[in-house]
Each structure stands twice: as C-alpha cells, then as structure tokens.
Amino acid sequence: MQGLLAQGISVRYGARSVLAGLDLPLLRPGEVTVLAGPNAAGKSTLLRAIAQLQPHGGKVLLDGRDLAHVPMRDRARLVGFMPQSLPAGSSLVALESVIAALRAGDTLGARGADATAMAVLDKLGIGALALEPLSALSGGQRQMVSLAQAIVRDPRLLLLDEPTSALDLARQVRLLSELRRLAAEGRIVVAVLHDLALAAQWADRIVLMHGGHTHAEGRPELVLTPALLAEVYGVEARVERCSRGRIMVLIDGEHAPG
Amino acid sequence: MSDATLSRYHRQGRRNSALVGVLALAALAALLLDLMTGPAGLALADTLKALAGGEVARGTSVIVWDVRLPVAAMALLVGAALALAGAEMQTVLENPLAEPFTLGVSASAALGAAVAIVLGLSLPGLPAVWSVSGNAFLFALGALGLLQLLGRIRGGGPEVLILFGVALNFTAAALLSLVQFVASADALQQLVFWTMGSLASAQWPGVMLIAVVLAGSVPFSFRAAWKLTALRLGEDQARSFGVDVTGLRRWTLFRVSLLSAAAVSMVGVIGFVGLAGPHIARMLVGENHRVFLPASLLTGALVMSLASTLSKTLVPGVLLPVGLVTSLIGLPIFFALILRGRRR
C-alpha cells in the first residue's frame, strides 16, 4: 500500500491529552497535504509523532512499513523533517549544517556530501548564503536552510512545521512551488500552515484539526467552508470562487454565536 | 558559482586544519618552554638533547626526565582532557556554561580527596601514595554515574542533568565543608592545597593513566564529530538526521566522566580550562566538531602548559598552585577574546 497512513495517534503531555486517537486518511505520493487548525489543535505534535520525534500511541505506516520499527538510519533516508525554527545561536555555516544533515546519520559518506549539500542550497536559491554562519542569517533565511536540511537526503516523506512563517512573499512562493515539485516527483508532502489562503492555493488536501481530532478533511473547497471555519476558528468567513477554479478565503470578523 | 563556493568552503576547511596544526605546534613549544623553566634554567639545546637521550650533564638529564617532564606532560594532558571534556559537555548538554565544574565532578573529586586526607579512608589494596587520587577518581566517577542514573529516571533532558549537576555540586561542597570542619590543622592545609590544583606531585604512573584515558576516548569523540555537530542544530533536527540522541548523550557523558575524573583526581581542582578552552577554540575554528574537538583539546593543552610555566615564574622561587594561575591569568585573556568577538 503506497502512501502514509496514521491511525489512532494519541499523545499526552502529562495529564493533558493533546491527540486522542487521531486518524488521518491515506496520504498518497504526489499529494501536498496541509494540516490546518487553531492554536493548540495538535498540528505540530501530530507532525512530530509521524516523524517519530514524539512518543505516541497508534501506528504510522509509510508504504506499509511501521515507521516506529524502521531503524533510525533508514528512517532518516525515508523522512525529512523541517522544524518550526532552527536555533539562532549556532556559528555553523549554512553549508556545513546541510552537510551535517547527510553525514550525522551516515546517510552519505564524505565524497558526495559536500557537493550534494551545495546543489540543494543552489536549487533553493540560497547558494550565496552557503558560507554564512547560521547566527548571521535572518529568520527567513534560516528557514530556507532548514528546508535544505530536510530535503537533502531526498526523503520519500517530507514533514514541514509552518515552513512559511518567516518568509517574504517571493520566498513563500518559491518554497511552496518547490514543495509542489517535490510532490510531483512522487513524494508525500505534509505541511502545517496557518495561512488558509496559501493552503487553498497550494494544497491538494487540507486536514482541518480541532482539539486533537480531525474535524474535516478533503479538497480545499470542501474543507474551507464558512460553516466549518466558524466551527473550528470561531470566525465569520466568506469563501469566494475565483478564476482557474481557485478559492479565496475572506475573514470578516469574529463569529457571533447564536 | 556553486563550484567556486564549494572550493572556498574547502579552503576554509584547510585553513581550519592548518590552525589545528599551529595549535599543536604551539602546545609542543609550550611544553619545551615548560621543561626549560625552573630554579635551574636550561638552554633549549640542552633540553632537546636530553629529551633525545643525547650526551648531556647527568644533572640535566635527571632534571628533564625525572623532575620536569612528568609535571610538564601532566599539565599538557590534563589541559587536553579537561578542554575536550568541556567541549563535549557543552554540546550534549546544549549549554555554553557546562564543564566538569558545573556538574559537580570537581567538587565530588575534592570530597573524595578529603575523605582520604582527613579521615584516612581509601580503597583497600591501593598503595598509600595513590589513596588521594584513587578516592578522588572514584568520587568523581560516582558523581557522574549518579547524575546519569537520576537523569535516566527523569527522562534525561539536558536541563534536568544540569539541575541535578548543580544540586550535586552543592551537596558535595557541603559535605566537603563538613569534613574540613572535623579535620586537623595539618590535614586541612594538605586538603586546601589539593583543592587549589597542583602539578607538583605529578608522577609518571599518573601521567600514563591520563594518557591512556585520553587515547582511549579521543577516537570515539572524533568519530562522533558529525553527530555532535548535528546536535548544535537542535535535538529534533539531530534525530531526524538519524542520530540516536539519547545514546549519543549517554556515551559522550560516559567519556567525559572518565576524562574529567582522571584529570581532577591527578591534579586537583583546575578552573577555567574546561570552560574557556572550548570557547577559545570555537572563536578560532567555529563549531564543526571535526575541527572544533581537536582544537579544543589542543587549546586546553596549550593554556595549561603555559600556566604551568607561569606558575614557576610569576613569583620567583615559589611554585604557585596551577589552578590559581589558570584562573587568574586565563580570565583576563578570556574576557579580552569575548569583547573582541562582540565587536566584530
């Protein structure tokens, strides 16, 4: 069975249950899936659970293999993870940090690693930053380097936690079209996005999370409806259809209950 | 464009390797200087000849081989061990202030020494000359073992380890005060001298012990270099790169325990080197641990060797405790480096 299947995912922080037996539909290769939902809905936790960075109950199957039982080194080849932010204090240069993404887990030996890492930076349009220390980069630039670290091992599954949060418009488009391209090559891409307009434009599927559950999921125009947005976010929203079948989400204000 | 950047990156790498080479030569030069310095000054030529086993006055040969070389070699090795331990600790505990002191290793070693000096308790079967070092080693190792155990019970995150370490530090210090309180004046003086850190009692067997511990742990440190580098990007990142962070942390702390316990038990409490050695190295070569670890080790060796020379020359005719020298001389240099680094 090709694709990513997450079933019965549950995570507790102490006594507080963050995810309570959450199921995701089968996410197929070639698809970009966006996890959306209000703060504390459990989006980042779900992403970290799928990446096996967070102890959890339930099963995560990638192409039928239980990721919890895949040895770490092999898992690093299969899964790329982009965290919300990189630590700002490191004096490692950008290129070094991407080489570390290849060599720390012995994914690639000394020979090819340097050139492979450099090629990824070039592809993302940040080749000029290769020799800059991470501490000298802006938040957005660091985010692009972090993306390079996530994709340099050429993973089958790509997990991204708010990858556009610090990016300007041009870089947002660059990153999202890169994600589309990576998906088109047969990868599974899952990203947490807060910006519903971006989600509507770039996602094949949106999973709308609320209170640790999947509230709704499906194609953007099925999920981004005024009724669902009022339920989950408590906002008054209009959804307009525009050219080329796209939809646009306009927020009018807080939802007045009743 | 990307080829040019890559070759610039490789040039930087070669420059950093060359810097490590320069540090190694500087450490060797400091060792020679240390050998030449003392109540009887020796010429460089005589010192080298004596080292090579050539024809020199019998007195010179005895001074170099039996009196000064054990002390000078001990300084070099202890500096190397403390700085390497500090560098690895700072990385795995994700804290720039971590060093053998912070986690109570030094305080525990001092407590062990106190138990031997004041109460006369030591390991059965150990020769009397080794009772103080043996106890200090045992207590230092015990402290880090306890720390690991507590950390494992509580999940082993870096903050937890540091908090336990600080608690351990204060506990050991309090117990040490207790032992001092009951000590005789004679034992107390001996103990105070020990806690100041001194190379004076360095002997060949002790030098060999540290050399063996260092030689045994360095290959593992260097092999973990990329893993440790990845950890600088955060724990989640390192894990997603395929690094077993829990295992890395456990094994690194084990190596660090051996290194610092061996160093502290031989020469007493030596401040500054374990903290500043890595910081100076970081300013010189950056944080890629493939050069950062050797650079830290060599910086520590260099600083400690220079301190050993200074401890003989600062006050003519008096051998100052080397722990005092590292702290007093080292700190202004360290401040200057930090201020210079900030301005850039």
XYZ file of C-alpha atoms in Angstrom:
602
model
C 0.000 0.000 0.000
C 1.672 3.209 -1.163
C 1.401 6.315 0.955
C 1.282 7.488 4.533
C -1.274 6.136 6.940
C -1.557 7.402 10.515
C -4.055 5.620 12.720
C -5.145 6.087 16.311
C -2.363 8.596 17.069
C -2.517 9.673 20.674
C -0.122 11.874 22.604
C -0.312 13.036 26.199
C 1.749 15.727 27.879
C 1.475 14.657 31.494
C -2.204 14.566 32.311
C -3.223 16.611 29.274
C -4.247 14.720 26.165
C -3.103 16.538 23.018
C -4.065 13.953 20.446
C -6.700 11.378 21.302
C -6.713 8.587 18.755
C -6.443 10.761 15.675
C -6.790 9.113 12.258
C -5.501 10.555 9.010
C -6.794 9.420 5.632
C -4.275 7.659 3.387
C -1.967 10.380 2.047
C -0.737 9.356 -1.364
C 2.561 10.085 -3.124
C 2.257 13.166 -5.326
C -0.034 14.939 -2.871
C 0.590 18.045 -0.823
C -1.419 17.855 2.388
C -1.846 20.841 4.662
C -2.602 20.475 8.362
C -4.614 23.498 9.461
C -6.463 24.425 12.602
C -6.383 26.803 15.548
C -3.525 27.063 18.014
C -3.160 24.036 20.291
C -5.114 21.844 17.881
C -2.190 19.393 17.943
C -0.793 20.031 14.453
C 2.880 20.226 15.380
C 2.514 17.339 17.801
C 0.986 15.207 15.057
C 3.834 16.085 12.710
C 6.444 15.206 15.338
C 4.636 11.952 16.128
C 4.654 10.970 12.455
C 8.374 11.806 12.306
C 8.878 9.589 15.400
C 10.270 12.555 17.338
C 7.470 12.328 19.876
C 6.449 9.245 21.880
C 2.916 8.357 20.835
C 0.285 5.675 20.703
C -1.105 4.354 17.439
C 0.524 3.419 14.179
C 2.313 5.351 11.438
C 2.700 3.328 8.254
C 4.800 4.566 5.339
C 4.262 2.429 2.248
C 3.030 -0.288 4.609
C 6.098 -0.180 6.914
C 5.603 0.743 10.546
C 7.913 3.757 10.961
C 8.363 3.071 14.677
C 10.152 -0.160 13.784
C 12.322 1.176 10.974
C 15.939 1.587 12.161
C 16.900 5.225 12.750
C 19.379 5.459 9.916
C 16.897 4.079 7.381
C 14.179 6.322 8.741
C 16.411 9.351 8.169
C 16.548 8.363 4.488
C 12.768 7.997 4.295
C 11.603 11.005 6.291
C 12.637 14.661 6.125
C 11.519 16.948 8.939
C 11.605 20.718 8.965
C 11.104 22.185 12.470
C 9.394 25.499 13.208
C 12.755 27.178 13.714
C 16.475 26.499 13.900
C 18.434 27.631 16.952
C 19.744 31.114 16.224
C 22.984 30.845 18.171
C 24.980 28.387 16.106
C 28.133 29.560 14.370
C 27.987 26.674 11.895
C 27.859 27.936 8.329
C 24.773 27.095 6.283
C 26.558 24.629 4.008
C 28.107 22.803 6.981
C 24.697 22.429 8.589
C 23.291 20.829 5.431
C 26.314 18.517 5.164
C 25.641 17.537 8.787
C 22.118 16.543 7.715
C 23.742 13.995 5.393
C 26.674 12.824 7.460
C 25.410 12.777 11.055
C 23.336 9.674 10.409
C 25.892 8.226 7.978
C 23.331 8.661 5.220
C 26.034 9.689 2.772
C 29.800 9.404 3.030
C 32.354 12.164 2.760
C 32.675 12.018 -1.031
C 29.354 13.195 -2.302
C 28.047 15.037 0.732
C 29.619 18.458 0.137
C 28.523 18.717 -3.481
C 25.051 17.315 -2.767
C 24.509 19.840 0.016
C 25.732 22.719 -2.158
C 23.446 21.661 -5.005
C 20.411 21.749 -2.710
C 21.262 25.250 -1.494
C 21.606 26.388 -5.104
C 18.301 24.800 -6.051
C 16.566 26.727 -3.271
C 18.186 29.960 -4.419
C 20.304 30.425 -1.303
C 23.672 29.330 -2.698
C 25.042 32.773 -1.902
C 24.404 32.154 1.806
C 26.343 28.873 1.869
C 29.300 30.192 3.839
C 27.336 32.478 6.176
C 27.118 31.412 9.835
C 23.557 30.490 10.825
C 23.748 33.123 13.561
C 24.209 35.827 10.901
C 21.137 34.821 8.859
C 17.660 36.294 9.153
C 14.797 34.149 10.393
C 13.551 33.615 6.859
C 16.977 32.708 5.522
C 17.423 30.221 8.348
C 14.063 28.739 7.429
C 15.263 28.148 3.851
C 18.439 26.486 5.199
C 16.252 24.334 7.407
C 14.272 23.275 4.322
C 17.558 22.364 2.634
C 18.431 20.160 5.629
C 15.055 18.444 5.361
C 15.186 17.665 1.629
C 18.907 16.954 1.154
C 18.514 13.243 1.958
C 15.911 13.016 -0.796
C 13.239 11.606 1.534
C 10.061 9.836 0.477
C 8.034 11.661 3.134
C 8.513 15.347 3.842
C 7.095 16.869 7.041
C 7.191 20.650 7.484
C 6.133 22.642 10.531
C 4.983 26.127 9.489
C 7.608 26.338 6.756
C 6.498 29.776 5.536
C 6.080 31.548 8.885
C 9.162 33.776 8.491
C 9.296 34.030 4.693
C 8.568 37.027 2.491
C 6.100 36.693 -0.403
C 8.653 35.693 -3.013
C 10.246 33.078 -0.771
C 6.784 31.724 0.188
C 6.034 31.133 -3.478
C 9.464 29.650 -4.042
C 9.121 27.244 -1.105
C 5.586 26.195 -1.937
C 6.284 25.616 -5.608
C 9.339 23.605 -4.549
C 7.034 21.505 -2.371
C 4.662 21.015 -5.324
C 7.590 19.923 -7.487
C 8.883 17.527 -4.812
C 5.414 16.023 -4.520
C 5.076 15.728 -8.284
C 8.236 13.603 -8.275
C 6.375 11.029 -6.183
C 6.890 12.201 -2.629
C 4.380 12.615 0.159
C 4.387 16.178 1.485
C 2.668 17.199 4.731
C 2.924 20.784 5.972
C 1.411 22.708 8.857
C 0.195 26.065 7.506
C -1.667 28.837 9.288
C -2.321 30.868 6.176
C -5.527 29.453 4.717
C -5.142 31.483 1.523
C -1.812 29.767 0.865
C -3.329 26.432 1.870
C -6.234 26.904 -0.531
C -3.894 27.747 -3.362
C -1.215 25.076 -2.927
C -2.731 22.077 -1.146
C -4.330 19.021 -2.743
C -5.887 18.191 0.570
C -6.499 20.039 3.791
C -6.857 18.329 7.139
C -8.675 20.670 9.484
C -7.761 19.802 13.062
C -9.557 20.872 16.203
C -8.988 19.802 19.813
C -6.763 16.881 18.913
C -9.109 15.422 16.333
C -9.551 15.568 12.589
C -12.528 17.870 12.250
C -12.776 17.721 8.468
C -10.568 16.725 5.597
C -10.643 16.760 1.829
C -10.064 19.038 -1.119
C -9.629 22.714 -0.157
C -13.031 23.800 -1.480
C -14.731 21.101 0.605
C -12.941 21.959 3.834
C -12.712 25.727 3.626
C -16.401 26.489 4.003
C -17.897 29.302 6.101
C -19.662 26.780 8.316
C -16.558 24.710 9.083
C -14.368 27.788 9.618
C -16.928 29.174 12.074
C -16.976 25.852 13.937
C -13.210 25.478 14.194
C -11.869 29.035 14.395
C -14.945 30.927 15.547
C -14.629 33.437 12.718
C -17.080 34.869 10.205
C -15.662 33.931 6.814
C -16.658 34.223 3.177
C -15.298 31.857 0.561
C -15.189 33.189 -2.997
C -14.522 31.230 -6.126
C -12.111 32.950 -8.452
C -10.520 32.190 -11.789
C -8.914 28.819 -12.565
C -11.110 27.049 -10.050
C -9.271 28.536 -7.069
C -10.984 29.671 -3.920
C -10.298 32.663 -1.759
C -10.964 32.924 1.956
C -12.019 36.317 3.312
C -12.361 36.802 7.037
C -14.995 39.339 8.100
C -14.552 39.134 11.848
C -15.296 37.055 14.889
C -18.239 34.738 14.663
C -21.223 35.888 16.689
C -22.717 32.727 18.177
C -26.424 32.285 18.074
C 29.144 29.776 -8.867
C 28.444 26.721 -6.733
C 31.851 25.250 -7.595
C 33.530 28.457 -6.518
C 31.608 28.426 -3.233
C 32.487 24.791 -2.651
C 36.169 25.399 -3.215
C 36.015 28.402 -0.907
C 34.408 26.116 1.693
C 37.176 23.580 1.237
C 39.776 26.328 1.507
C 38.233 27.379 4.811
C 38.365 23.749 5.900
C 42.078 23.582 5.048
C 42.674 26.857 6.883
C 40.972 25.412 9.976
C 43.011 22.213 9.742
C 46.142 24.342 9.466
C 45.052 26.256 12.581
C 44.737 22.962 14.423
C 48.271 22.166 13.272
C 49.516 25.523 14.534
C 47.841 24.877 17.895
C 49.589 21.514 18.091
C 52.974 23.118 17.387
C 52.263 25.870 19.915
C 51.404 23.242 22.543
C 54.678 21.446 21.822
C 56.597 24.724 22.063
C 54.869 25.450 25.368
C 55.901 22.011 26.599
C 59.553 22.759 25.733
C 59.347 26.151 27.434
C 57.883 24.451 30.495
C 60.808 21.991 30.528
C 63.373 24.804 30.259
C 61.844 26.859 33.070
C 62.572 26.292 36.718
C 65.020 27.051 39.516
C 67.798 25.842 37.225
C 67.168 27.359 33.807
C 68.046 25.075 30.915
C 69.076 26.042 27.405
C 66.861 24.873 24.552
C 69.713 22.881 23.009
C 70.443 21.026 26.248
C 66.764 20.313 26.832
C 66.305 18.903 23.349
C 69.482 16.851 23.662
C 68.378 15.444 26.996
C 64.972 14.560 25.557
C 66.602 12.789 22.639
C 68.761 10.827 25.069
C 71.929 12.527 23.853
C 75.142 13.377 25.692
C 74.316 15.922 28.454
C 75.354 16.543 32.014
C 73.858 13.890 34.273
C 72.095 16.594 36.312
C 70.380 17.974 33.230
C 69.116 14.556 32.242
C 67.687 13.962 35.722
C 66.029 17.401 35.799
C 64.403 16.922 32.404
C 63.310 13.311 32.691
C 62.607 12.804 36.364
C 61.691 16.249 37.651
C 60.168 18.356 34.905
C 58.850 16.059 32.192
C 56.266 14.282 34.369
C 54.955 17.663 35.525
C 55.019 19.233 32.062
C 53.415 16.197 30.427
C 50.787 16.098 33.148
C 49.954 19.755 32.508
C 49.577 19.138 28.782
C 47.427 16.024 29.204
C 45.219 17.419 31.960
C 44.585 20.557 29.909
C 43.712 18.428 26.895
C 41.407 16.156 28.886
C 39.568 18.985 30.657
C 39.045 21.037 27.494
C 37.857 18.063 25.447
C 35.505 17.088 28.268
C 34.222 20.662 28.463
C 33.686 20.884 24.697
C 31.673 17.682 24.561
C 29.706 18.581 27.675
C 28.759 21.978 26.261
C 27.417 20.309 23.141
C 25.495 17.384 24.622
C 24.049 19.484 27.426
C 23.275 22.299 24.969
C 24.713 24.758 27.452
C 27.739 27.009 26.924
C 28.487 27.049 30.653
C 28.759 23.299 31.083
C 32.118 21.917 32.202
C 33.378 19.420 34.801
C 32.855 22.101 37.480
C 29.223 22.801 36.702
C 28.130 19.216 37.113
C 29.789 18.750 40.480
C 32.553 16.472 39.203
C 35.303 18.629 40.653
C 33.517 19.126 43.954
C 32.924 15.385 44.264
C 36.572 14.646 43.492
C 37.577 17.128 46.186
C 35.233 15.386 48.616
C 36.861 12.061 47.741
C 40.300 13.534 48.317
C 39.145 14.975 51.630
C 37.870 11.613 52.777
C 41.316 10.160 52.083
C 43.349 13.035 53.527
C 41.275 13.801 56.601
C 39.556 10.554 57.509
C 42.235 8.271 56.095
C 39.653 6.165 54.290
C 40.629 4.786 50.912
C 40.258 1.798 48.667
C 41.710 -1.345 50.195
C 44.768 -2.663 48.388
C 45.699 0.702 46.885
C 49.248 1.926 47.660
C 49.271 4.855 50.070
C 50.600 7.331 47.502
C 47.548 6.647 45.367
C 44.933 6.837 48.081
C 44.045 10.514 47.474
C 43.904 10.263 43.688
C 42.123 6.919 43.864
C 39.426 8.314 46.115
C 39.044 11.465 44.049
C 38.666 9.397 40.879
C 36.122 7.130 42.475
C 34.034 10.009 43.835
C 34.149 11.950 40.554
C 33.094 8.911 38.588
C 30.446 8.116 41.181
C 29.048 11.635 40.901
C 28.658 11.376 37.137
C 27.229 7.874 37.453
C 24.643 9.145 39.917
C 23.879 12.029 37.586
C 23.266 9.689 34.657
C 21.073 7.478 36.812
C 18.979 10.409 38.052
C 18.783 11.758 34.520
C 17.571 8.446 33.180
C 14.844 8.173 35.807
C 13.630 11.649 34.943
C 13.930 11.389 31.149
C 17.486 12.641 30.677
C 16.931 16.056 29.085
C 19.822 18.492 29.278
C 18.127 20.895 31.704
C 17.382 18.046 34.105
C 21.004 16.868 34.002
C 22.310 20.371 34.635
C 19.924 20.941 37.548
C 20.913 17.624 39.113
C 24.570 18.503 38.486
C 24.246 21.827 40.245
C 22.470 20.145 43.168
C 25.236 17.544 43.304
C 27.835 20.316 43.266
C 26.337 21.978 46.322
C 25.868 18.675 48.133
C 29.498 17.711 47.594
C 30.642 21.192 48.647
C 28.577 20.996 51.834
C 29.942 17.561 52.695
C 33.439 18.826 51.966
C 32.936 21.664 54.445
C 31.752 19.121 56.983
C 34.921 17.049 56.541
C 37.023 20.216 56.729
C 35.251 21.140 59.940
C 36.414 17.986 61.669
C 39.872 17.949 60.074
C 43.109 18.517 61.948
C 45.087 21.647 61.062
C 47.675 19.569 59.244
C 45.177 17.642 57.144
C 43.254 20.829 56.440
C 46.309 22.514 54.962
C 47.009 19.495 52.794
C 43.407 19.472 51.614
C 43.294 23.183 50.811
C 46.459 22.806 48.800
C 44.929 19.889 46.895
C 41.744 21.796 46.055
C 43.807 24.642 44.597
C 45.053 22.313 41.913
C 48.708 21.449 41.814
C 51.015 19.728 39.379
C 53.807 19.395 41.934
C 53.051 15.808 42.821
C 52.822 14.585 39.224
C 54.431 11.175 38.713
C 54.915 9.003 35.648
C 52.213 6.438 36.558
C 49.646 9.238 36.822
C 50.775 10.696 33.509
C 50.397 7.274 31.936
C 46.907 6.862 33.366
C 45.676 10.132 31.855
C 47.426 9.352 28.589
C 45.635 6.017 28.407
C 42.221 7.516 29.237
C 42.754 10.254 26.652
C 43.995 7.863 23.978
C 41.053 5.576 24.681
C 38.363 8.237 24.425
C 39.652 10.556 21.701
C 38.921 8.181 18.785
C 35.314 7.823 19.947
C 34.969 11.588 20.376
C 36.258 12.277 16.901
C 34.080 9.556 15.404
C 31.009 11.214 16.917
C 32.024 14.607 15.497
C 29.269 14.896 12.868
C 26.629 13.649 15.292
C 27.697 16.267 17.835
C 27.723 18.908 15.089
C 24.153 17.966 14.190
C 23.113 18.316 17.821
C 24.055 22.016 17.611
C 21.054 22.372 15.275
C 18.690 21.135 17.962
C 17.618 17.769 19.253
C 14.724 17.302 16.802
C 16.985 18.064 13.854
C 19.688 15.649 15.010
C 17.086 12.907 15.499
C 15.577 13.489 12.096
C 19.084 13.235 10.596
C 19.231 9.717 12.063
C 21.223 10.437 15.232
C 20.314 8.429 18.325
C 20.487 11.492 20.573
C 19.800 9.617 23.817
C 22.594 7.150 23.126
C 24.933 9.893 21.943
C 24.317 11.851 25.129
C 24.821 8.813 27.360
C 28.083 7.685 25.741
C 29.505 11.169 25.480
C 28.818 11.804 29.163
C 30.478 8.478 29.964
C 33.632 9.511 28.069
C 33.537 12.952 29.633
C 33.200 11.382 33.093
C 36.332 9.289 32.614
C 38.295 12.247 31.238
C 37.372 14.719 33.930
C 37.578 12.211 36.778
C 41.069 11.197 35.662
C 42.202 14.821 35.293
C 40.730 16.119 38.534
C 41.932 13.158 40.577
C 45.534 13.676 39.441
C 45.959 17.418 39.869
C 43.046 18.625 41.975
C 40.637 21.344 41.041
C 41.725 23.259 37.945
C 39.333 26.003 36.922
C 38.823 27.807 33.647
C 40.431 25.340 31.215
C 37.356 23.158 30.747
C 35.174 26.206 30.156
C 37.464 28.525 28.231
C 39.401 26.002 26.139
C 36.301 25.147 24.088
C 35.220 28.797 23.858
C 38.600 29.910 22.531
C 38.581 27.008 20.066
C 35.078 27.952 18.911
C 36.197 31.511 18.220
C 39.137 30.192 16.200
C 37.594 27.430 14.087
C 33.814 27.530 14.508
C 31.545 24.696 15.559
C 32.138 21.929 13.071
C 33.161 19.344 15.642
C 35.602 17.668 13.284
C 37.936 20.615 13.887
C 36.307 22.033 16.992
C 37.060 18.966 19.145
C 40.784 18.712 18.253
C 41.100 22.491 18.504
C 39.532 22.457 21.994
C 41.791 19.640 23.118
C 44.917 21.446 21.876
C 43.844 24.838 23.236
C 43.373 23.256 26.644
C 46.791 21.617 26.436
C 48.412 24.887 25.366
C 46.750 27.012 28.058
C 47.556 24.518 30.782
C 51.161 24.152 29.669
C 51.664 27.923 29.649
C 50.027 28.105 33.068
C 52.476 25.503 34.323
C 55.408 27.667 33.169
C 53.857 30.759 34.691
C 53.225 29.021 37.997
C 57.021 28.659 38.282
C 57.987 32.150 37.134
C 55.307 34.567 38.400
C 56.727 34.657 41.907
C 60.436 33.790 41.720
C 61.350 30.849 43.877
C 57.720 29.944 44.606
C 55.686 27.273 42.870
C 52.140 28.646 42.738
C 49.218 26.187 42.566
C 48.494 25.910 38.858
C 44.741 26.120 39.434
C 45.224 29.656 40.707
C 47.286 30.586 37.670
C 44.778 29.289 35.135
C 42.017 31.278 36.780
C 43.963 34.499 37.380
C 45.831 34.693 34.083
C 43.279 32.940 31.960
C 40.244 35.007 32.793
C 41.525 38.402 31.542
C 42.576 36.761 28.268
C 39.163 35.179 28.045
C 37.393 38.489 28.678
C 39.505 40.168 26.013
C 38.595 37.482 23.495
C 34.887 37.784 24.271
C 34.959 41.576 23.929
C 36.873 41.338 20.658
C 34.400 38.765 19.383
C 31.461 41.032 20.235
C 32.863 43.996 18.330
C 33.230 42.082 15.084
